[in-house]
């Protein structure tokens, strides 16, 4: 089995390699190709990848290349984990929205739109080249904003599934709190990428007993602290929102916090410099502990599980993925992309039925999904007015003058990445 990782020079990649090595029985990979335009990073990351596999006795070969067509040729699956503009662009996404009193974040709000505009055309070009050279390959997208990028891929007819590590992270945390193996925990995980809630925490599978009331009753303080939300929010909702909901439920508080400290992009950039220095050490043959602070926890387990289910008989039969709505949430169009539990096999994911969403959640989901539709239109066709419409529709913006100011700043900071601007 051959897998290609586009963006293989990312500092995330050793996390992925470690998962391939540990979970070889789930996903028997024979060849890994790391594809990246940065030859220097590829050399460092590729060297560490080979040492990690060798240390764990994994027989897979690792090759590196900047030639996308050669890298994806004959691959069974292509994983996308790229960042157009690098950490410098992320730094901008996280700072200029704050000038307008809005959350500066790389996946939601105005910064998230900027990332989508930069990313969608690049991903679609990659996907078209994959289709030309290797039409049977699955594309697994971990590139943010995952919902919009996956929607673009599916709209263009690609064999694609979106992947996020929020659900698996919560599953592991809840399992630890409840004293159960992670595989025994099934989440009633419903919403859009980075806009989800856990409406149930079930033991054993989709039809198992709901442990959520017990979880909140005995461990609500720990869950709330991890989400950085007041315990009262969880008690009143009776569900667990993802930590990205804090940008909505505590927007003004988050803006004040972000304005008073260095950006996450600056922290990550410093971490990446340190990590790349470590990766160059020929004695290093395991992922360093510092990588856990980089983000993407359990990404490797989720990626292995998904690839195994798509490519063969391995992997969990039910997984959280980003895929077409197709009636799962009846208030959304069928071509919207939702993040829910789905049965996954060689033919792709099929979402499990979900209960009717209370208007408290359905309203926000519908609003953000409408924004994503407008954001994709702006990414595909360009134009200042389309950018403005997407910002005006976003629940974190929603004001005419504010959308105008944000549009001007977005275009000024992203001209080098937007051919039409």
PDB file of N, CA and C in Angstrom, residues 272-356:
ATOM      1  N   UNK A 272       8.103  25.476  15.785  1.00  0.00           N
ATOM      2  CA  UNK A 272       8.538  24.822  14.549  1.00  0.00           C
ATOM      3  C   UNK A 272      10.043  24.958  14.350  1.00  0.00           C
ATOM      4  N   UNK A 273      10.589  26.129  14.649  1.00  0.00           N
ATOM      5  CA  UNK A 273      12.034  26.295  14.520  1.00  0.00           C
ATOM      6  C   UNK A 273      12.773  25.325  15.441  1.00  0.00           C
ATOM      7  N   UNK A 274      12.273  25.190  16.665  1.00  0.00           N
ATOM      8  CA  UNK A 274      12.906  24.267  17.613  1.00  0.00           C
ATOM      9  C   UNK A 274      12.749  22.823  17.158  1.00  0.00           C
ATOM     10  N   UNK A 275      11.551  22.476  16.677  1.00  0.00           N
ATOM     11  CA  UNK A 275      11.307  21.109  16.225  1.00  0.00           C
ATOM     12  C   UNK A 275      12.200  20.751  15.036  1.00  0.00           C
ATOM     13  N   UNK A 276      12.314  21.653  14.074  1.00  0.00           N
ATOM     14  CA  UNK A 276      13.136  21.356  12.908  1.00  0.00           C
ATOM     15  C   UNK A 276      14.606  21.173  13.299  1.00  0.00           C
ATOM     16  N   UNK A 277      15.048  21.938  14.287  1.00  0.00           N
ATOM     17  CA  UNK A 277      16.396  21.722  14.795  1.00  0.00           C
ATOM     18  C   UNK A 277      16.545  20.343  15.408  1.00  0.00           C
ATOM     19  N   UNK A 278      15.528  19.902  16.132  1.00  0.00           N
ATOM     20  CA  UNK A 278      15.563  18.573  16.731  1.00  0.00           C
ATOM     21  C   UNK A 278      15.509  17.486  15.656  1.00  0.00           C
ATOM     22  N   UNK A 279      14.687  17.715  14.614  1.00  0.00           N
ATOM     23  CA  UNK A 279      14.544  16.706  13.564  1.00  0.00           C
ATOM     24  C   UNK A 279      15.869  16.463  12.840  1.00  0.00           C
ATOM     25  N   UNK A 280      16.732  17.457  12.832  1.00  0.00           N
ATOM     26  CA  UNK A 280      18.020  17.307  12.175  1.00  0.00           C
ATOM     27  C   UNK A 280      19.028  16.497  12.962  1.00  0.00           C
ATOM     28  N   UNK A 281      18.702  16.141  14.199  1.00  0.00           N
ATOM     29  CA  UNK A 281      19.608  15.347  15.033  1.00  0.00           C
ATOM     30  C   UNK A 281      19.555  13.886  14.578  1.00  0.00           C
ATOM     31  N   UNK A 282      20.632  13.339  14.040  1.00  0.00           N
ATOM     32  CA  UNK A 282      20.588  11.960  13.532  1.00  0.00           C
ATOM     33  C   UNK A 282      20.351  10.920  14.620  1.00  0.00           C
ATOM     34  N   UNK A 283      20.475  11.300  15.893  1.00  0.00           N
ATOM     35  CA  UNK A 283      20.224  10.355  16.978  1.00  0.00           C
ATOM     36  C   UNK A 283      18.737  10.296  17.357  1.00  0.00           C
ATOM     37  N   UNK A 284      17.962  11.276  16.900  1.00  0.00           N
ATOM     38  CA  UNK A 284      16.532  11.294  17.243  1.00  0.00           C
ATOM     39  C   UNK A 284      15.795  10.279  16.387  1.00  0.00           C
ATOM     40  N   UNK A 285      15.097   9.333  17.030  1.00  0.00           N
ATOM     41  CA  UNK A 285      14.379   8.308  16.276  1.00  0.00           C
ATOM     42  C   UNK A 285      12.968   8.089  16.813  1.00  0.00           C
ATOM     43  N   UNK A 286      12.412   9.125  17.431  1.00  0.00           N
ATOM     44  CA  UNK A 286      11.020   9.081  17.901  1.00  0.00           C
ATOM     45  C   UNK A 286      10.482  10.499  17.866  1.00  0.00           C
ATOM     46  N   UNK A 287       9.161  10.635  17.870  1.00  0.00           N
ATOM     47  CA  UNK A 287       8.602  11.990  17.863  1.00  0.00           C
ATOM     48  C   UNK A 287       8.904  12.651  19.202  1.00  0.00           C
ATOM     49  N   UNK A 288       9.393  13.875  19.191  1.00  0.00           N
ATOM     50  CA  UNK A 288       9.748  14.546  20.454  1.00  0.00           C
ATOM     51  C   UNK A 288       8.511  14.977  21.229  1.00  0.00           C
ATOM     52  N   UNK A 289       8.656  15.090  22.534  1.00  0.00           N
ATOM     53  CA  UNK A 289       7.528  15.489  23.381  1.00  0.00           C
ATOM     54  C   UNK A 289       7.011  16.873  23.011  1.00  0.00           C
ATOM     55  N   UNK A 290       7.891  17.737  22.537  1.00  0.00           N
ATOM     56  CA  UNK A 290       7.474  19.088  22.158  1.00  0.00           C
ATOM     57  C   UNK A 290       6.391  19.071  21.091  1.00  0.00           C
ATOM     58  N   UNK A 291       6.362  18.032  20.261  1.00  0.00           N
ATOM     59  CA  UNK A 291       5.388  17.972  19.175  1.00  0.00           C
ATOM     60  C   UNK A 291       3.960  17.965  19.701  1.00  0.00           C
ATOM     61  N   UNK A 292       3.741  17.445  20.900  1.00  0.00           N
ATOM     62  CA  UNK A 292       2.397  17.424  21.480  1.00  0.00           C
ATOM     63  C   UNK A 292       1.859  18.837  21.684  1.00  0.00           C
ATOM     64  N   UNK A 293       2.757  19.808  21.913  1.00  0.00           N
ATOM     65  CA  UNK A 293       2.320  21.196  22.106  1.00  0.00           C
ATOM     66  C   UNK A 293       2.054  21.896  20.780  1.00  0.00           C
ATOM     67  N   UNK A 294       2.483  21.287  19.678  1.00  0.00           N
ATOM     68  CA  UNK A 294       2.301  21.877  18.355  1.00  0.00           C
ATOM     69  C   UNK A 294       0.846  21.815  17.908  1.00  0.00           C
ATOM     70  N   UNK A 295       0.068  20.877  18.484  1.00  0.00           N
ATOM     71  CA  UNK A 295      -1.321  20.680  18.071  1.00  0.00           C
ATOM     72  C   UNK A 295      -1.449  19.405  17.270  1.00  0.00           C
ATOM     73  N   UNK A 296      -2.691  19.063  16.920  1.00  0.00           N
ATOM     74  CA  UNK A 296      -2.911  17.873  16.108  1.00  0.00           C
ATOM     75  C   UNK A 296      -2.848  16.571  16.876  1.00  0.00           C
ATOM     76  N   UNK A 297      -3.144  16.612  18.194  1.00  0.00           N
ATOM     77  CA  UNK A 297      -3.090  15.396  18.989  1.00  0.00           C
ATOM     78  C   UNK A 297      -4.022  14.332  18.414  1.00  0.00           C
ATOM     79  N   UNK A 298      -3.537  13.104  18.376  1.00  0.00           N
ATOM     80  CA  UNK A 298      -4.273  11.934  17.896  1.00  0.00           C
ATOM     81  C   UNK A 298      -4.612  11.993  16.403  1.00  0.00           C
ATOM     82  N   UNK A 299      -4.024  12.971  15.705  1.00  0.00           N
ATOM     83  CA  UNK A 299      -4.229  13.058  14.257  1.00  0.00           C
ATOM     84  C   UNK A 299      -3.830  11.755  13.577  1.00  0.00           C
ATOM     85  N   UNK A 300      -2.716  11.166  14.025  1.00  0.00           N
ATOM     86  CA  UNK A 300      -2.228   9.961  13.361  1.00  0.00           C
ATOM     87  C   UNK A 300      -3.205   8.804  13.520  1.00  0.00           C
ATOM     88  N   UNK A 301      -3.752   8.621  14.733  1.00  0.00           N
ATOM     89  CA  UNK A 301      -4.716   7.541  14.938  1.00  0.00           C
ATOM     90  C   UNK A 301      -5.948   7.729  14.073  1.00  0.00           C
ATOM     91  N   UNK A 302      -6.440   8.981  14.001  1.00  0.00           N
ATOM     92  CA  UNK A 302      -7.626   9.251  13.185  1.00  0.00           C
ATOM     93  C   UNK A 302      -7.336   9.009  11.711  1.00  0.00           C
ATOM     94  N   UNK A 303      -6.160   9.442  11.244  1.00  0.00           N
ATOM     95  CA  UNK A 303      -5.808   9.274   9.830  1.00  0.00           C
ATOM     96  C   UNK A 303      -5.650   7.807   9.475  1.00  0.00           C
ATOM     97  N   UNK A 304      -4.983   7.030  10.330  1.00  0.00           N
ATOM     98  CA  UNK A 304      -4.809   5.605  10.081  1.00  0.00           C
ATOM     99  C   UNK A 304      -6.161   4.903  10.055  1.00  0.00           C
ATOM    100  N   UNK A 305      -7.019   5.220  11.013  1.00  0.00           N
ATOM    101  CA  UNK A 305      -8.332   4.595  11.095  1.00  0.00           C
ATOM    102  C   UNK A 305      -9.146   4.867   9.826  1.00  0.00           C
ATOM    103  N   UNK A 306      -9.127   6.126   9.381  1.00  0.00           N
ATOM    104  CA  UNK A 306      -9.906   6.498   8.205  1.00  0.00           C
ATOM    105  C   UNK A 306      -9.340   5.850   6.948  1.00  0.00           C
ATOM    106  N   UNK A 307      -8.032   5.923   6.755  1.00  0.00           N
ATOM    107  CA  UNK A 307      -7.425   5.333   5.569  1.00  0.00           C
ATOM    108  C   UNK A 307      -7.658   3.826   5.531  1.00  0.00           C
ATOM    109  N   UNK A 308      -7.555   3.158   6.677  1.00  0.00           N
ATOM    110  CA  UNK A 308      -7.764   1.713   6.721  1.00  0.00           C
ATOM    111  C   UNK A 308      -9.184   1.348   6.330  1.00  0.00           C
ATOM    112  N   UNK A 309     -10.157   2.131   6.767  1.00  0.00           N
ATOM    113  CA  UNK A 309     -11.553   1.843   6.432  1.00  0.00           C
ATOM    114  C   UNK A 309     -11.849   2.117   4.961  1.00  0.00           C
ATOM    115  N   UNK A 310     -11.230   3.158   4.410  1.00  0.00           N
ATOM    116  CA  UNK A 310     -11.474   3.500   3.007  1.00  0.00           C
ATOM    117  C   UNK A 310     -10.789   2.529   2.046  1.00  0.00           C
ATOM    118  N   UNK A 311      -9.659   1.973   2.469  1.00  0.00           N
ATOM    119  CA  UNK A 311      -8.832   1.193   1.553  1.00  0.00           C
ATOM    120  C   UNK A 311      -8.956  -0.305   1.732  1.00  0.00           C
ATOM    121  N   UNK A 312      -9.565  -0.751   2.806  1.00  0.00           N
ATOM    122  CA  UNK A 312      -9.628  -2.188   3.032  1.00  0.00           C
ATOM    123  C   UNK A 312     -10.625  -2.550   4.090  1.00  0.00           C
ATOM    124  N   UNK A 313     -10.315  -3.599   4.815  1.00  0.00           N
ATOM    125  CA  UNK A 313     -11.234  -4.105   5.832  1.00  0.00           C
ATOM    126  C   UNK A 313     -10.831  -3.705   7.237  1.00  0.00           C
ATOM    127  N   UNK A 314      -9.825  -2.836   7.358  1.00  0.00           N
ATOM    128  CA  UNK A 314      -9.378  -2.408   8.674  1.00  0.00           C
ATOM    129  C   UNK A 314     -10.104  -1.163   9.125  1.00  0.00           C
ATOM    130  N   UNK A 315      -9.674  -0.627  10.265  1.00  0.00           N
ATOM    131  CA  UNK A 315     -10.266   0.600  10.779  1.00  0.00           C
ATOM    132  C   UNK A 315     -11.605   0.373  11.444  1.00  0.00           C
ATOM    133  N   UNK A 316     -12.029   1.373  12.195  1.00  0.00           N
ATOM    134  CA  UNK A 316     -13.323   1.306  12.869  1.00  0.00           C
ATOM    135  C   UNK A 316     -14.438   1.443  11.847  1.00  0.00           C
ATOM    136  N   UNK A 317     -15.509   0.688  11.981  1.00  0.00           N
ATOM    137  CA  UNK A 317     -16.595   0.801  11.010  1.00  0.00           C
ATOM    138  C   UNK A 317     -17.352   2.125  11.092  1.00  0.00           C
ATOM    139  N   UNK A 318     -17.311   2.776  12.261  1.00  0.00           N
ATOM    140  CA  UNK A 318     -17.990   4.061  12.450  1.00  0.00           C
ATOM    141  C   UNK A 318     -16.961   5.083  12.916  1.00  0.00           C
ATOM    142  N   UNK A 319     -16.879   6.207  12.198  1.00  0.00           N
ATOM    143  CA  UNK A 319     -15.902   7.242  12.508  1.00  0.00           C
ATOM    144  C   UNK A 319     -16.504   8.614  12.272  1.00  0.00           C
ATOM    145  N   UNK A 320     -15.937   9.632  12.935  1.00  0.00           N
ATOM    146  CA  UNK A 320     -16.348  11.015  12.703  1.00  0.00           C
ATOM    147  C   UNK A 320     -15.585  11.548  11.497  1.00  0.00           C
ATOM    148  N   UNK A 321     -16.322  12.004  10.490  1.00  0.00           N
ATOM    149  CA  UNK A 321     -15.709  12.529   9.271  1.00  0.00           C
ATOM    150  C   UNK A 321     -16.470  13.767   8.812  1.00  0.00           C
ATOM    151  N   UNK A 322     -15.877  14.462   7.858  1.00  0.00           N
ATOM    152  CA  UNK A 322     -16.545  15.555   7.163  1.00  0.00           C
ATOM    153  C   UNK A 322     -16.961  15.046   5.791  1.00  0.00           C
ATOM    154  N   UNK A 323     -18.258  15.078   5.520  1.00  0.00           N
ATOM    155  CA  UNK A 323     -18.769  14.530   4.271  1.00  0.00           C
ATOM    156  C   UNK A 323     -20.084  15.215   3.912  1.00  0.00           C
ATOM    157  N   UNK A 324     -20.622  14.865   2.744  1.00  0.00           N
ATOM    158  CA  UNK A 324     -21.853  15.509   2.276  1.00  0.00           C
ATOM    159  C   UNK A 324     -23.009  15.267   3.233  1.00  0.00           C
ATOM    160  N   UNK A 325     -23.812  16.295   3.421  1.00  0.00           N
ATOM    161  CA  UNK A 325     -24.955  16.224   4.319  1.00  0.00           C
ATOM    162  C   UNK A 325     -25.988  15.197   3.841  1.00  0.00           C
ATOM    163  N   UNK A 326     -26.416  15.330   2.602  1.00  0.00           N
ATOM    164  CA  UNK A 326     -27.370  14.382   2.005  1.00  0.00           C
ATOM    165  C   UNK A 326     -28.524  14.031   2.940  1.00  0.00           C
ATOM    166  N   UNK A 327     -29.147  15.066   3.531  1.00  0.00           N
ATOM    167  CA  UNK A 327     -30.324  14.870   4.362  1.00  0.00           C
ATOM    168  C   UNK A 327     -30.038  14.568   5.819  1.00  0.00           C
ATOM    169  N   UNK A 328     -28.788  14.437   6.204  1.00  0.00           N
ATOM    170  CA  UNK A 328     -28.464  14.123   7.600  1.00  0.00           C
ATOM    171  C   UNK A 328     -29.016  15.199   8.528  1.00  0.00           C
ATOM    172  N   UNK A 329     -28.747  16.460   8.199  1.00  0.00           N
ATOM    173  CA  UNK A 329     -29.375  17.592   8.882  1.00  0.00           C
ATOM    174  C   UNK A 329     -30.368  18.189   7.894  1.00  0.00           C
ATOM    175  N   UNK A 330     -31.656  17.925   8.057  1.00  0.00           N
ATOM    176  CA  UNK A 330     -32.641  18.265   7.017  1.00  0.00           C
ATOM    177  C   UNK A 330     -32.789  19.751   6.745  1.00  0.00           C
ATOM    178  N   UNK A 331     -32.312  20.595   7.641  1.00  0.00           N
ATOM    179  CA  UNK A 331     -32.424  22.036   7.424  1.00  0.00           C
ATOM    180  C   UNK A 331     -31.265  22.586   6.598  1.00  0.00           C
ATOM    181  N   UNK A 332     -30.288  21.725   6.233  1.00  0.00           N
ATOM    182  CA  UNK A 332     -29.171  22.141   5.393  1.00  0.00           C
ATOM    183  C   UNK A 332     -29.319  21.553   3.992  1.00  0.00           C
ATOM    184  N   UNK A 333     -28.738  22.208   2.978  1.00  0.00           N
ATOM    185  CA  UNK A 333     -28.746  21.625   1.640  1.00  0.00           C
ATOM    186  C   UNK A 333     -27.979  20.300   1.618  1.00  0.00           C
ATOM    187  N   UNK A 334     -28.328  19.442   0.679  1.00  0.00           N
ATOM    188  CA  UNK A 334     -27.657  18.156   0.577  1.00  0.00           C
ATOM    189  C   UNK A 334     -26.172  18.294   0.305  1.00  0.00           C
ATOM    190  N   UNK A 335     -25.758  19.363  -0.411  1.00  0.00           N
ATOM    191  CA  UNK A 335     -24.346  19.501  -0.753  1.00  0.00           C
ATOM    192  C   UNK A 335     -23.538  20.243   0.305  1.00  0.00           C
ATOM    193  N   UNK A 336     -24.155  20.569   1.435  1.00  0.00           N
ATOM    194  CA  UNK A 336     -23.381  21.090   2.565  1.00  0.00           C
ATOM    195  C   UNK A 336     -22.510  19.960   3.106  1.00  0.00           C
ATOM    196  N   UNK A 337     -21.422  20.319   3.772  1.00  0.00           N
ATOM    197  CA  UNK A 337     -20.554  19.326   4.396  1.00  0.00           C
ATOM    198  C   UNK A 337     -20.747  19.388   5.903  1.00  0.00           C
ATOM    199  N   UNK A 338     -21.070  18.255   6.493  1.00  0.00           N
ATOM    200  CA  UNK A 338     -21.297  18.162   7.930  1.00  0.00           C
ATOM    201  C   UNK A 338     -20.219  17.296   8.562  1.00  0.00           C
ATOM    202  N   UNK A 339     -20.047  17.461   9.877  1.00  0.00           N
ATOM    203  CA  UNK A 339     -19.097  16.636  10.626  1.00  0.00           C
ATOM    204  C   UNK A 339     -19.885  15.789  11.603  1.00  0.00           C
ATOM    205  N   UNK A 340     -19.997  14.499  11.278  1.00  0.00           N
ATOM    206  CA  UNK A 340     -20.834  13.584  12.041  1.00  0.00           C
ATOM    207  C   UNK A 340     -20.216  12.186  12.031  1.00  0.00           C
ATOM    208  N   UNK A 341     -20.790  11.312  12.845  1.00  0.00           N
ATOM    209  CA  UNK A 341     -20.417   9.909  12.792  1.00  0.00           C
ATOM    210  C   UNK A 341     -20.949   9.301  11.497  1.00  0.00           C
ATOM    211  N   UNK A 342     -20.132   8.453  10.875  1.00  0.00           N
ATOM    212  CA  UNK A 342     -20.530   7.824   9.618  1.00  0.00           C
ATOM    213  C   UNK A 342     -19.975   6.417   9.550  1.00  0.00           C
ATOM    214  N   UNK A 343     -20.675   5.570   8.833  1.00  0.00           N
ATOM    215  CA  UNK A 343     -20.119   4.255   8.507  1.00  0.00           C
ATOM    216  C   UNK A 343     -19.182   4.431   7.321  1.00  0.00           C
ATOM    217  N   UNK A 344     -17.973   3.948   7.464  1.00  0.00           N
ATOM    218  CA  UNK A 344     -16.950   4.182   6.450  1.00  0.00           C
ATOM    219  C   UNK A 344     -16.471   2.855   5.883  1.00  0.00           C
ATOM    220  N   UNK A 345     -16.452   2.774   4.548  1.00  0.00           N
ATOM    221  CA  UNK A 345     -15.953   1.591   3.855  1.00  0.00           C
ATOM    222  C   UNK A 345     -15.313   1.999   2.547  1.00  0.00           C
ATOM    223  N   UNK A 346     -15.054   1.027   1.691  1.00  0.00           N
ATOM    224  CA  UNK A 346     -14.377   1.286   0.426  1.00  0.00           C
ATOM    225  C   UNK A 346     -15.127   2.278  -0.455  1.00  0.00           C
ATOM    226  N   UNK A 347     -16.442   2.314  -0.325  1.00  0.00           N
ATOM    227  CA  UNK A 347     -17.237   3.237  -1.148  1.00  0.00           C
ATOM    228  C   UNK A 347     -17.367   4.615  -0.517  1.00  0.00           C
ATOM    229  N   UNK A 348     -16.763   4.804   0.649  1.00  0.00           N
ATOM    230  CA  UNK A 348     -16.803   6.114   1.289  1.00  0.00           C
ATOM    231  C   UNK A 348     -17.686   6.144   2.519  1.00  0.00           C
ATOM    232  N   UNK A 349     -17.875   7.322   3.093  1.00  0.00           N
ATOM    233  CA  UNK A 349     -18.666   7.442   4.327  1.00  0.00           C
ATOM    234  C   UNK A 349     -20.163   7.595   4.067  1.00  0.00           C
ATOM    235  N   UNK A 350     -20.958   7.010   4.956  1.00  0.00           N
ATOM    236  CA  UNK A 350     -22.417   7.178   4.943  1.00  0.00           C
ATOM    237  C   UNK A 350     -22.820   7.645   6.334  1.00  0.00           C
ATOM    238  N   UNK A 351     -23.262   8.901   6.486  1.00  0.00           N
ATOM    239  CA  UNK A 351     -23.575   9.415   7.822  1.00  0.00           C
ATOM    240  C   UNK A 351     -24.651   8.608   8.533  1.00  0.00           C
ATOM    241  N   UNK A 352     -24.478   8.442   9.841  1.00  0.00           N
ATOM    242  CA  UNK A 352     -25.519   7.843  10.665  1.00  0.00           C
ATOM    243  C   UNK A 352     -26.641   8.852  10.884  1.00  0.00           C
ATOM    244  N   UNK A 353     -27.867   8.366  11.093  1.00  0.00           N
ATOM    245  CA  UNK A 353     -28.957   9.300  11.416  1.00  0.00           C
ATOM    246  C   UNK A 353     -28.659  10.042  12.717  1.00  0.00           C
ATOM    247  N   UNK A 354     -29.101  11.288  12.782  1.00  0.00           N
ATOM    248  CA  UNK A 354     -28.943  12.077  14.009  1.00  0.00           C
ATOM    249  C   UNK A 354     -30.311  12.594  14.435  1.00  0.00           C
ATOM    250  N   UNK A 355     -30.500  12.785  15.738  1.00  0.00           N
ATOM    251  CA  UNK A 355     -31.775  13.333  16.208  1.00  0.00           C
ATOM    252  C   UNK A 355     -31.961  14.771  15.713  1.00  0.00           C
ATOM    253  N   UNK A 356     -33.198  15.224  15.755  1.00  0.00           N
ATOM    254  CA  UNK A 356     -33.499  16.603  15.382  1.00  0.00           C
ATOM    255  C   UNK A 356     -32.751  17.554  16.316  1.00  0.00           C
TER     256      UNK A 356
END
